[in-house]
Amino acid sequence: MDIKVLGTGCAKCKALEKAVTASVSELKLAAEVSKVEDIMEIMQFGVMNTPALVIDGKVVLSGRLPNDKELKNLLTQ
Amino acid sequence: MNEKVLTLKRINTTWIIPVLLLPLWVLVFINLENITDFLIYDLLGLEEGKHLTESIWFFVYEVPKVMLLLVLIVFIVGIVRSWFSPEKTRKALEGKSLFAGNVMASGLGILTPFCSCSAIPLFLGFVEAGIPIGVTFSFLIAAPLINEVALILLAGLFGWKVALIYVATGLVIATFSGFIIEKLKLQKYVADWVFQVKANQQNQSEEHLNFSDRIKIGIETVKDIVGKIWVYILIGIAVGAGAHGYVPEDALARIMGEGSWYAVPLAIMLGIPLYSNAAGIIPIVAVLMEKGVSLGTALAFMMSVIGLSLPEIIILKKVLKWQFIAIFVGIVALGIIIVGFTFNYIM
């Protein structure tokens, strides 16, 4: 699984990256988490509201921080 | 079948919290003055009419009042905003004629959930979709300028009339500033790479939310916003309470009152480099007004602090050349000056 956190460096973006990393290790998922900060690359995903979460090339969430349960749901789907 | 039962159960539990809390909210809110009187004069036995008592009374009364209003309105705004997103807003604005587009963009600026840290991706996304720069700017001006927290605090401290004036003038400023920016044809001052961005537009699947999801979003919004700003509100009201008891009335009237023509521009010049969220600035505005600063001047100060901020300008510098930024700040500042003068003149 390929997970990307899109964000230009705002507080929420960092919080999302942290939450994702924590959930991935907690759920023991075989996933690679990376952070995308380059604005051109973020635009490739058509995201206008950061932070956004991309799983296997698909934007699953943008503009807000999910709670723990919602995030785990998204990761295990 | 099973799933349906589960959904129903979920709806019930999410509903319970707001439904139970609402009567309690109303009860406390309408009795707040009596409760404060009881606490201050009966329970603590403080002497009426003293400066210290007045300051304490103000603080004990204003903090719960503002908090109650804040929680209720932020909750409602959170729910309303769950129907909006930058993607939908962009779709709504595509192909709109210029002036109508500016009006709509200003209105949507209030309703669309938006954080100024997303200003760049939003700007690029709008430009890429062919939305005129002026319309995009109406959105970018309205979004921070007309702020739900400011609206509540203004309503709480000065009444709904002032709050509505604030929203109406904010919309007018955003609409016309965007319109003028478009008419000035500032495209040449946009960083060249902006027009080369190829954004992928149809990647995101829409989130499907039922009503209990929206209530949850409302509750999350309250936690998020109130959690972030309660300290500022306490500090702001404490400053207000101090001035309420101690600073002589009309102390500022002579330098910042209606009579002095330079009050409004001065207030804006002070306001632009200052950056504060709406919650922190309004109690200070309340004090200014109580001590004789006129409504127009106080409103202009508030708008320049929350609507034009250095951090946002720095963010926009990535996509705009300095000439564009200078014109943008100039036009919005001019709009705020006009609003300030108009209110000083008619009120």
Coordinates of C-alpha atoms in Angstrom, one line a residue:
Chain A
M1 CA 0.0 0.0 0.0
D2 CA 1.3 3.4 -0.9
I3 CA 0.1 6.2 1.4
K4 CA 0.8 9.9 0.7
V5 CA 0.0 12.8 3.0
L6 CA -0.3 16.0 1.0
G7 CA 0.3 19.3 2.7
T8 CA 2.3 22.5 2.4
G9 CA 3.5 22.5 6.0
C10 CA 0.5 23.7 8.0
A11 CA -0.1 22.5 11.5
K12 CA -2.9 20.2 10.5
C13 CA -0.8 18.6 7.7
K14 CA 1.9 17.7 10.3
A15 CA -0.8 16.3 12.6
L16 CA -2.2 14.2 9.8
E17 CA 1.2 12.7 8.9
K18 CA 1.8 11.8 12.6
A19 CA -1.6 10.2 12.9
V20 CA -1.2 8.2 9.8
T21 CA 2.3 6.9 10.8
A22 CA 1.0 6.0 14.2
S23 CA -2.1 4.2 12.8
V24 CA 0.0 2.3 10.2
S25 CA 2.3 0.9 12.8
E26 CA -0.5 0.2 15.2
L27 CA -2.4 -1.7 12.6
K28 CA 0.8 -3.3 11.4
L29 CA 0.0 -2.4 7.8
A30 CA 2.5 -3.1 5.0
A31 CA 2.5 0.4 3.8
E32 CA 4.9 3.1 2.8
V33 CA 4.0 6.6 4.2
S34 CA 5.4 9.6 2.5
K35 CA 4.8 13.4 2.7
V36 CA 4.3 15.5 -0.4
E37 CA 5.1 19.1 0.1
D38 CA 5.7 20.2 -3.4
I39 CA 2.8 22.3 -4.6
M40 CA 3.0 21.2 -8.2
E41 CA 2.8 17.6 -7.1
I42 CA -0.1 18.3 -4.8
M43 CA -1.9 19.9 -7.7
Q44 CA -1.5 16.7 -9.7
F45 CA -4.0 15.1 -7.3
G46 CA -6.5 17.9 -7.8
V47 CA -6.5 18.7 -4.1
M48 CA -7.4 22.3 -3.2
N49 CA -7.7 21.9 0.5
T50 CA -4.8 20.6 2.5
P51 CA -4.1 18.3 4.4
A52 CA -5.1 15.5 2.1
L53 CA -4.7 11.8 2.3
V54 CA -3.9 9.7 -0.8
I55 CA -4.0 5.9 -0.7
D56 CA -2.7 4.1 -3.8
G57 CA -3.1 7.1 -5.9
K58 CA -6.6 7.9 -4.8
V59 CA -7.6 11.0 -2.8
V60 CA -9.6 9.6 0.2
L61 CA -9.8 12.7 2.3
S62 CA -9.0 16.4 2.0
G63 CA -9.3 19.6 4.1
R64 CA -9.7 18.2 7.5
L65 CA -8.2 16.0 10.1
P66 CA -10.0 12.7 10.5
N67 CA -10.5 11.2 14.0
D68 CA -8.7 8.1 15.0
K69 CA -11.6 5.7 14.1
E70 CA -12.2 7.3 10.7
L71 CA -8.6 7.2 9.8
K72 CA -8.3 3.5 10.6
N73 CA -11.4 2.8 8.6
L74 CA -9.8 4.6 5.6
L75 CA -6.5 2.7 6.0
T76 CA -8.1 -0.7 6.2
Q77 CA -10.6 -0.3 3.4
Chain B
M1 CA -31.8 -5.2 7.6
N2 CA -29.1 -5.4 10.2
E3 CA -27.4 -2.5 8.7
K4 CA -30.5 -0.4 8.9
V5 CA -31.0 -1.0 12.6
L6 CA -27.4 0.0 13.1
T7 CA -27.7 3.2 11.2
L8 CA -30.8 4.2 13.2
K9 CA -29.0 3.6 16.4
R10 CA -26.2 5.8 15.3
I11 CA -28.5 8.6 14.4
N12 CA -30.1 8.4 17.8
T13 CA -26.9 8.6 19.8
T14 CA -25.5 11.5 17.8
W15 CA -28.7 13.5 18.1
I16 CA -28.9 13.1 21.9
I17 CA -26.0 15.4 22.8
P18 CA -27.2 18.6 21.0
V19 CA -30.9 18.0 21.8
L20 CA -30.1 17.6 25.5
L21 CA -27.8 20.5 25.6
L22 CA -30.0 23.0 23.9
P23 CA -32.5 23.7 26.7
L24 CA -29.7 23.9 29.2
W25 CA -28.0 26.4 26.9
V26 CA -31.0 28.5 26.6
L27 CA -31.7 28.4 30.4
V28 CA -28.1 29.5 31.3
F29 CA -28.0 32.1 28.5
I30 CA -31.1 34.0 29.5
N31 CA -30.3 33.9 33.2
L32 CA -26.7 34.8 32.8
E33 CA -27.0 38.3 34.2
N34 CA -28.9 37.1 37.3
I35 CA -26.4 34.3 37.8
T36 CA -23.5 36.8 37.6
D37 CA -25.2 39.2 40.0
F38 CA -25.8 36.3 42.4
L39 CA -22.1 35.1 42.2
I40 CA -20.6 38.6 42.6
Y41 CA -22.8 40.4 45.0
D42 CA -24.4 37.6 47.1
L43 CA -21.9 34.8 47.1
L44 CA -18.7 36.8 47.0
G45 CA -20.2 39.8 48.7
L46 CA -18.3 42.3 46.6
E47 CA -19.3 46.0 46.9
E48 CA -21.3 47.5 44.1
G49 CA -20.0 50.4 42.2
K50 CA -16.3 49.8 42.8
H51 CA -13.8 49.6 39.9
L52 CA -12.6 46.2 40.9
T53 CA -16.1 44.8 41.3
E54 CA -17.1 46.2 37.9
S55 CA -14.1 44.6 36.2
I56 CA -14.8 41.2 37.9
W57 CA -18.5 41.4 37.0
F58 CA -17.6 42.1 33.4
F59 CA -15.2 39.1 33.2
V60 CA -17.5 36.7 35.0
Y61 CA -20.4 37.7 32.8
E62 CA -18.7 38.0 29.4
V63 CA -16.7 34.8 29.4
P64 CA -19.6 32.3 29.7
K65 CA -21.8 34.5 27.4
V66 CA -19.2 34.6 24.6
M67 CA -18.4 30.9 25.1
L68 CA -22.0 29.9 24.9
L69 CA -22.6 31.9 21.7
L70 CA -19.4 30.6 20.3
V71 CA -20.2 26.9 20.8
L72 CA -23.7 27.2 19.4
I73 CA -22.8 29.2 16.3
V74 CA -19.6 27.3 15.5
F75 CA -21.6 24.1 15.8
I76 CA -24.2 25.4 13.3
V77 CA -21.6 26.8 11.0
G78 CA -19.7 23.4 11.1
I79 CA -22.9 21.6 10.0
V80 CA -23.7 24.1 7.3
R81 CA -20.2 24.0 5.9
S82 CA -20.4 20.2 5.6
W83 CA -22.5 20.8 2.5
F84 CA -19.8 23.0 0.9
S85 CA -16.2 22.3 -0.3
P86 CA -13.7 24.1 -2.4
E87 CA -14.4 21.6 -5.2
K88 CA -18.1 22.4 -5.3
T89 CA -17.4 26.1 -5.0
R90 CA -15.1 25.9 -8.0
K91 CA -17.7 24.1 -10.0
A92 CA -20.4 26.7 -9.0
L93 CA -18.1 29.5 -10.1
E94 CA -17.1 28.1 -13.4
G95 CA -18.3 30.0 -16.4
K96 CA -20.1 32.7 -14.3
S97 CA -20.1 36.2 -15.8
L98 CA -17.8 38.7 -14.1
F99 CA -19.8 40.7 -11.6
A100 CA -22.2 37.8 -10.7
G101 CA -19.1 35.7 -10.3
N102 CA -17.7 38.2 -7.8
V103 CA -20.9 38.3 -5.8
M104 CA -21.2 34.6 -5.7
A105 CA -17.5 34.1 -4.8
S106 CA -17.8 36.5 -1.9
G107 CA -20.8 34.7 -0.5
L108 CA -19.2 31.3 -1.0
G109 CA -16.1 32.6 0.7
I110 CA -18.1 32.7 3.9
L111 CA -19.6 29.2 3.6
T112 CA -16.8 27.2 2.2
P113 CA -14.5 25.6 4.8
F114 CA -11.1 27.0 4.0
C115 CA -7.9 27.5 5.9
S116 CA -5.5 30.3 4.7
C117 CA -2.7 27.7 4.6
S118 CA -4.6 26.2 1.6
A119 CA -4.6 29.6 -0.2
I120 CA -2.1 28.5 -2.8
P121 CA -3.6 25.1 -3.9
L122 CA -7.0 26.8 -4.0
F123 CA -5.7 29.7 -6.0
L124 CA -4.1 27.3 -8.5
G125 CA -7.1 25.1 -8.6
F126 CA -9.4 28.0 -9.5
V127 CA -7.1 29.5 -12.1
E128 CA -6.7 26.1 -13.7
A129 CA -10.4 25.8 -14.0
G130 CA -10.5 29.0 -15.9
I131 CA -12.2 31.1 -13.1
P132 CA -11.1 34.7 -13.5
I133 CA -8.5 36.0 -11.1
G134 CA -10.8 38.7 -9.9
V135 CA -13.5 36.2 -9.0
T136 CA -10.9 34.0 -7.2
F137 CA -9.8 37.1 -5.3
S138 CA -13.3 37.9 -4.2
F139 CA -13.3 34.4 -2.6
L140 CA -9.8 34.8 -1.1
I141 CA -10.8 38.2 0.4
A142 CA -14.1 37.2 1.8
A143 CA -13.0 33.9 3.4
P144 CA -10.8 35.4 6.1
L145 CA -12.5 38.8 6.3
I146 CA -16.0 37.6 7.1
N147 CA -15.4 35.2 10.0
E148 CA -18.0 33.4 12.0
V149 CA -16.2 33.9 15.2
A150 CA -16.1 37.6 14.6
L151 CA -19.7 37.6 13.7
I152 CA -20.7 36.0 17.0
L153 CA -18.6 38.2 19.1
L154 CA -19.8 41.3 17.5
A155 CA -23.4 40.1 17.9
G156 CA -22.7 39.3 21.6
L157 CA -20.9 42.5 22.5
F158 CA -22.7 45.1 20.3
G159 CA -25.9 43.4 19.1
W160 CA -27.0 41.9 15.8
K161 CA -27.2 45.2 13.9
V162 CA -23.5 45.7 14.1
A163 CA -22.9 42.1 13.3
L164 CA -25.0 42.3 10.1
I165 CA -23.3 45.6 9.1
Y166 CA -20.0 43.8 9.4
V167 CA -21.1 40.9 7.1
A168 CA -22.7 43.2 4.6
T169 CA -19.8 45.6 4.3
G170 CA -17.4 42.6 4.2
L171 CA -19.3 41.2 1.2
V172 CA -19.3 44.6 -0.6
I173 CA -15.5 44.9 -0.1
A174 CA -14.8 41.4 -1.3
T175 CA -17.1 41.8 -4.3
F176 CA -15.8 45.1 -5.5
S177 CA -12.1 44.5 -4.7
G178 CA -12.2 41.3 -6.8
F179 CA -14.1 43.1 -9.6
I180 CA -11.5 45.9 -9.7
I181 CA -8.6 43.5 -9.6
E182 CA -10.1 41.8 -12.7
K183 CA -10.6 45.1 -14.5
L184 CA -7.0 46.1 -13.9
K185 CA -5.9 43.1 -15.8
L186 CA -3.2 42.0 -13.3
Q187 CA -2.5 38.6 -15.0
K188 CA 1.0 39.8 -16.0
Y189 CA 1.8 40.1 -12.3
V190 CA 1.0 36.5 -11.5
A191 CA 4.0 34.2 -11.3
D192 CA 4.5 32.6 -14.8
W193 CA 4.5 29.0 -13.6
V194 CA 1.0 29.3 -12.3
F195 CA -0.5 29.1 -15.8
Q196 CA 1.4 25.9 -16.6
V197 CA 0.0 23.9 -13.7
K198 CA -2.0 21.0 -14.9
A199 CA -4.3 20.0 -12.2
N200 CA -6.1 16.7 -12.2
Q201 CA -9.7 17.7 -11.5
Q202 CA -11.7 14.5 -11.2
N203 CA -9.7 12.4 -9.0
Q204 CA -11.6 12.7 -5.7
S205 CA -14.6 10.6 -5.0
E206 CA -17.3 12.5 -3.2
E207 CA -17.8 11.9 0.5
H208 CA -21.3 10.8 1.3
L209 CA -22.5 12.1 4.6
N210 CA -25.7 11.4 6.4
F211 CA -27.2 13.8 8.9
S212 CA -25.6 12.2 11.9
D213 CA -22.2 12.5 10.2
R214 CA -22.9 16.2 9.8
I215 CA -23.7 16.5 13.4
K216 CA -20.5 14.8 14.2
I217 CA -18.6 17.3 12.0
G218 CA -20.4 20.1 13.8
I219 CA -19.1 18.7 17.2
E220 CA -15.6 18.2 15.8
T221 CA -15.6 21.8 14.5
V222 CA -16.6 23.1 17.9
K223 CA -13.8 21.1 19.5
D224 CA -11.3 22.2 16.9
I225 CA -12.1 26.0 16.9
V226 CA -13.0 26.5 20.5
G227 CA -10.1 24.4 21.6
K228 CA -7.8 26.7 19.6
I229 CA -9.2 30.1 20.5
W230 CA -10.5 29.9 24.1
V231 CA -7.2 31.2 25.5
Y232 CA -7.4 34.3 23.2
I233 CA -11.0 34.9 24.3
L234 CA -10.0 34.8 28.0
I235 CA -7.1 37.1 27.4
G236 CA -9.2 39.5 25.3
I237 CA -12.0 39.6 27.8
A238 CA -9.6 40.1 30.7
V239 CA -8.1 43.1 28.8
G240 CA -11.6 44.3 28.2
A241 CA -12.5 43.8 31.9
G242 CA -9.5 45.7 33.0
A243 CA -10.2 48.6 30.8
H244 CA -13.9 48.4 31.7
G245 CA -13.2 49.2 35.3
Y246 CA -10.2 51.4 35.1
V247 CA -9.6 53.3 31.9
P248 CA -11.6 56.5 32.0
E249 CA -14.4 56.7 29.6
D250 CA -13.8 58.6 26.4
A251 CA -10.1 58.4 27.0
L252 CA -9.5 57.6 23.4
A253 CA -12.3 59.8 22.0
R254 CA -10.2 62.7 21.3
I255 CA -7.5 60.9 19.2
M256 CA -9.6 58.2 17.7
G257 CA -13.2 59.6 17.9
E258 CA -15.5 60.6 15.1
G259 CA -14.0 64.1 14.9
S260 CA -10.6 63.1 13.7
W261 CA -10.3 62.3 10.0
Y262 CA -7.1 60.4 10.3
A263 CA -8.5 57.9 12.8
V264 CA -9.6 55.3 10.1
P265 CA -6.5 55.2 8.0
L266 CA -4.4 55.1 11.2
A267 CA -6.4 52.2 12.5
I268 CA -5.9 50.3 9.3
M269 CA -2.1 51.1 9.2
L270 CA -1.9 49.7 12.7
G271 CA -4.1 46.7 11.8
I272 CA -2.3 45.3 8.7
P273 CA 0.9 44.2 10.3
L274 CA -0.9 43.0 13.3
Y275 CA -2.1 39.4 13.0
S276 CA -4.6 38.0 15.4
N277 CA -7.5 35.7 15.0
A278 CA -11.0 37.2 15.3
A279 CA -11.5 36.0 18.8
G280 CA -8.5 37.8 20.2
I281 CA -9.2 41.1 18.6
I282 CA -12.8 41.7 19.3
P283 CA -12.8 42.2 23.0
I284 CA -10.1 44.8 22.4
V285 CA -12.3 46.4 19.8
A286 CA -15.1 46.4 22.4
V287 CA -12.8 48.3 24.8
L288 CA -11.8 50.8 22.1
M289 CA -15.5 51.5 21.4
E290 CA -16.4 51.8 25.0
K291 CA -13.7 54.3 25.5
G292 CA -14.9 56.6 22.7
V293 CA -13.5 55.2 19.5
S294 CA -16.2 55.4 16.9
L295 CA -17.9 52.3 15.3
G296 CA -16.4 52.9 11.9
T297 CA -12.9 53.2 13.1
A298 CA -13.2 50.1 15.4
L299 CA -14.7 48.1 12.6
A300 CA -12.0 49.2 10.2
F301 CA -9.3 48.2 12.7
M302 CA -10.8 44.8 13.2
M303 CA -11.2 44.1 9.4
S304 CA -7.7 45.1 8.6
V305 CA -6.3 42.8 11.4
I306 CA -8.3 39.7 10.3
G307 CA -8.7 40.4 6.6
L308 CA -5.3 41.6 5.7
S309 CA -2.5 39.7 7.4
L310 CA 1.2 39.5 6.9
P311 CA 1.3 35.6 7.0
E312 CA -1.3 35.4 4.2
I313 CA 0.6 38.0 2.1
I314 CA 3.7 36.0 2.5
I315 CA 1.9 32.8 1.4
L316 CA 0.5 34.6 -1.7
K317 CA 3.9 35.9 -2.6
K318 CA 4.7 32.5 -3.9
V319 CA 2.2 32.9 -6.8
L320 CA 2.0 36.7 -7.1
K321 CA 4.5 39.3 -8.0
W322 CA 4.9 42.1 -5.5
Q323 CA 3.1 44.6 -7.8
F324 CA 0.0 42.4 -7.6
I325 CA 0.2 42.1 -3.8
A326 CA 0.7 45.9 -3.4
I327 CA -2.4 46.5 -5.5
F328 CA -4.4 43.8 -3.7
V329 CA -3.5 45.2 -0.3
G330 CA -4.1 48.8 -1.5
I331 CA -7.6 48.0 -2.9
V332 CA -8.8 46.1 0.2
A333 CA -7.4 48.7 2.5
L334 CA -9.2 51.4 0.5
G335 CA -12.4 49.4 0.8
I336 CA -12.0 49.2 4.5
I337 CA -11.3 52.9 4.7
I338 CA -14.5 53.7 2.8
V339 CA -16.5 51.5 5.2
G340 CA -14.9 53.1 8.2
F341 CA -15.6 56.7 7.0
T342 CA -19.1 55.8 6.0
F343 CA -20.0 54.4 9.4
N344 CA -18.3 57.3 11.2
Y345 CA -20.4 59.6 9.1
I346 CA -23.8 58.0 9.4
M347 CA -23.8 56.6 12.9

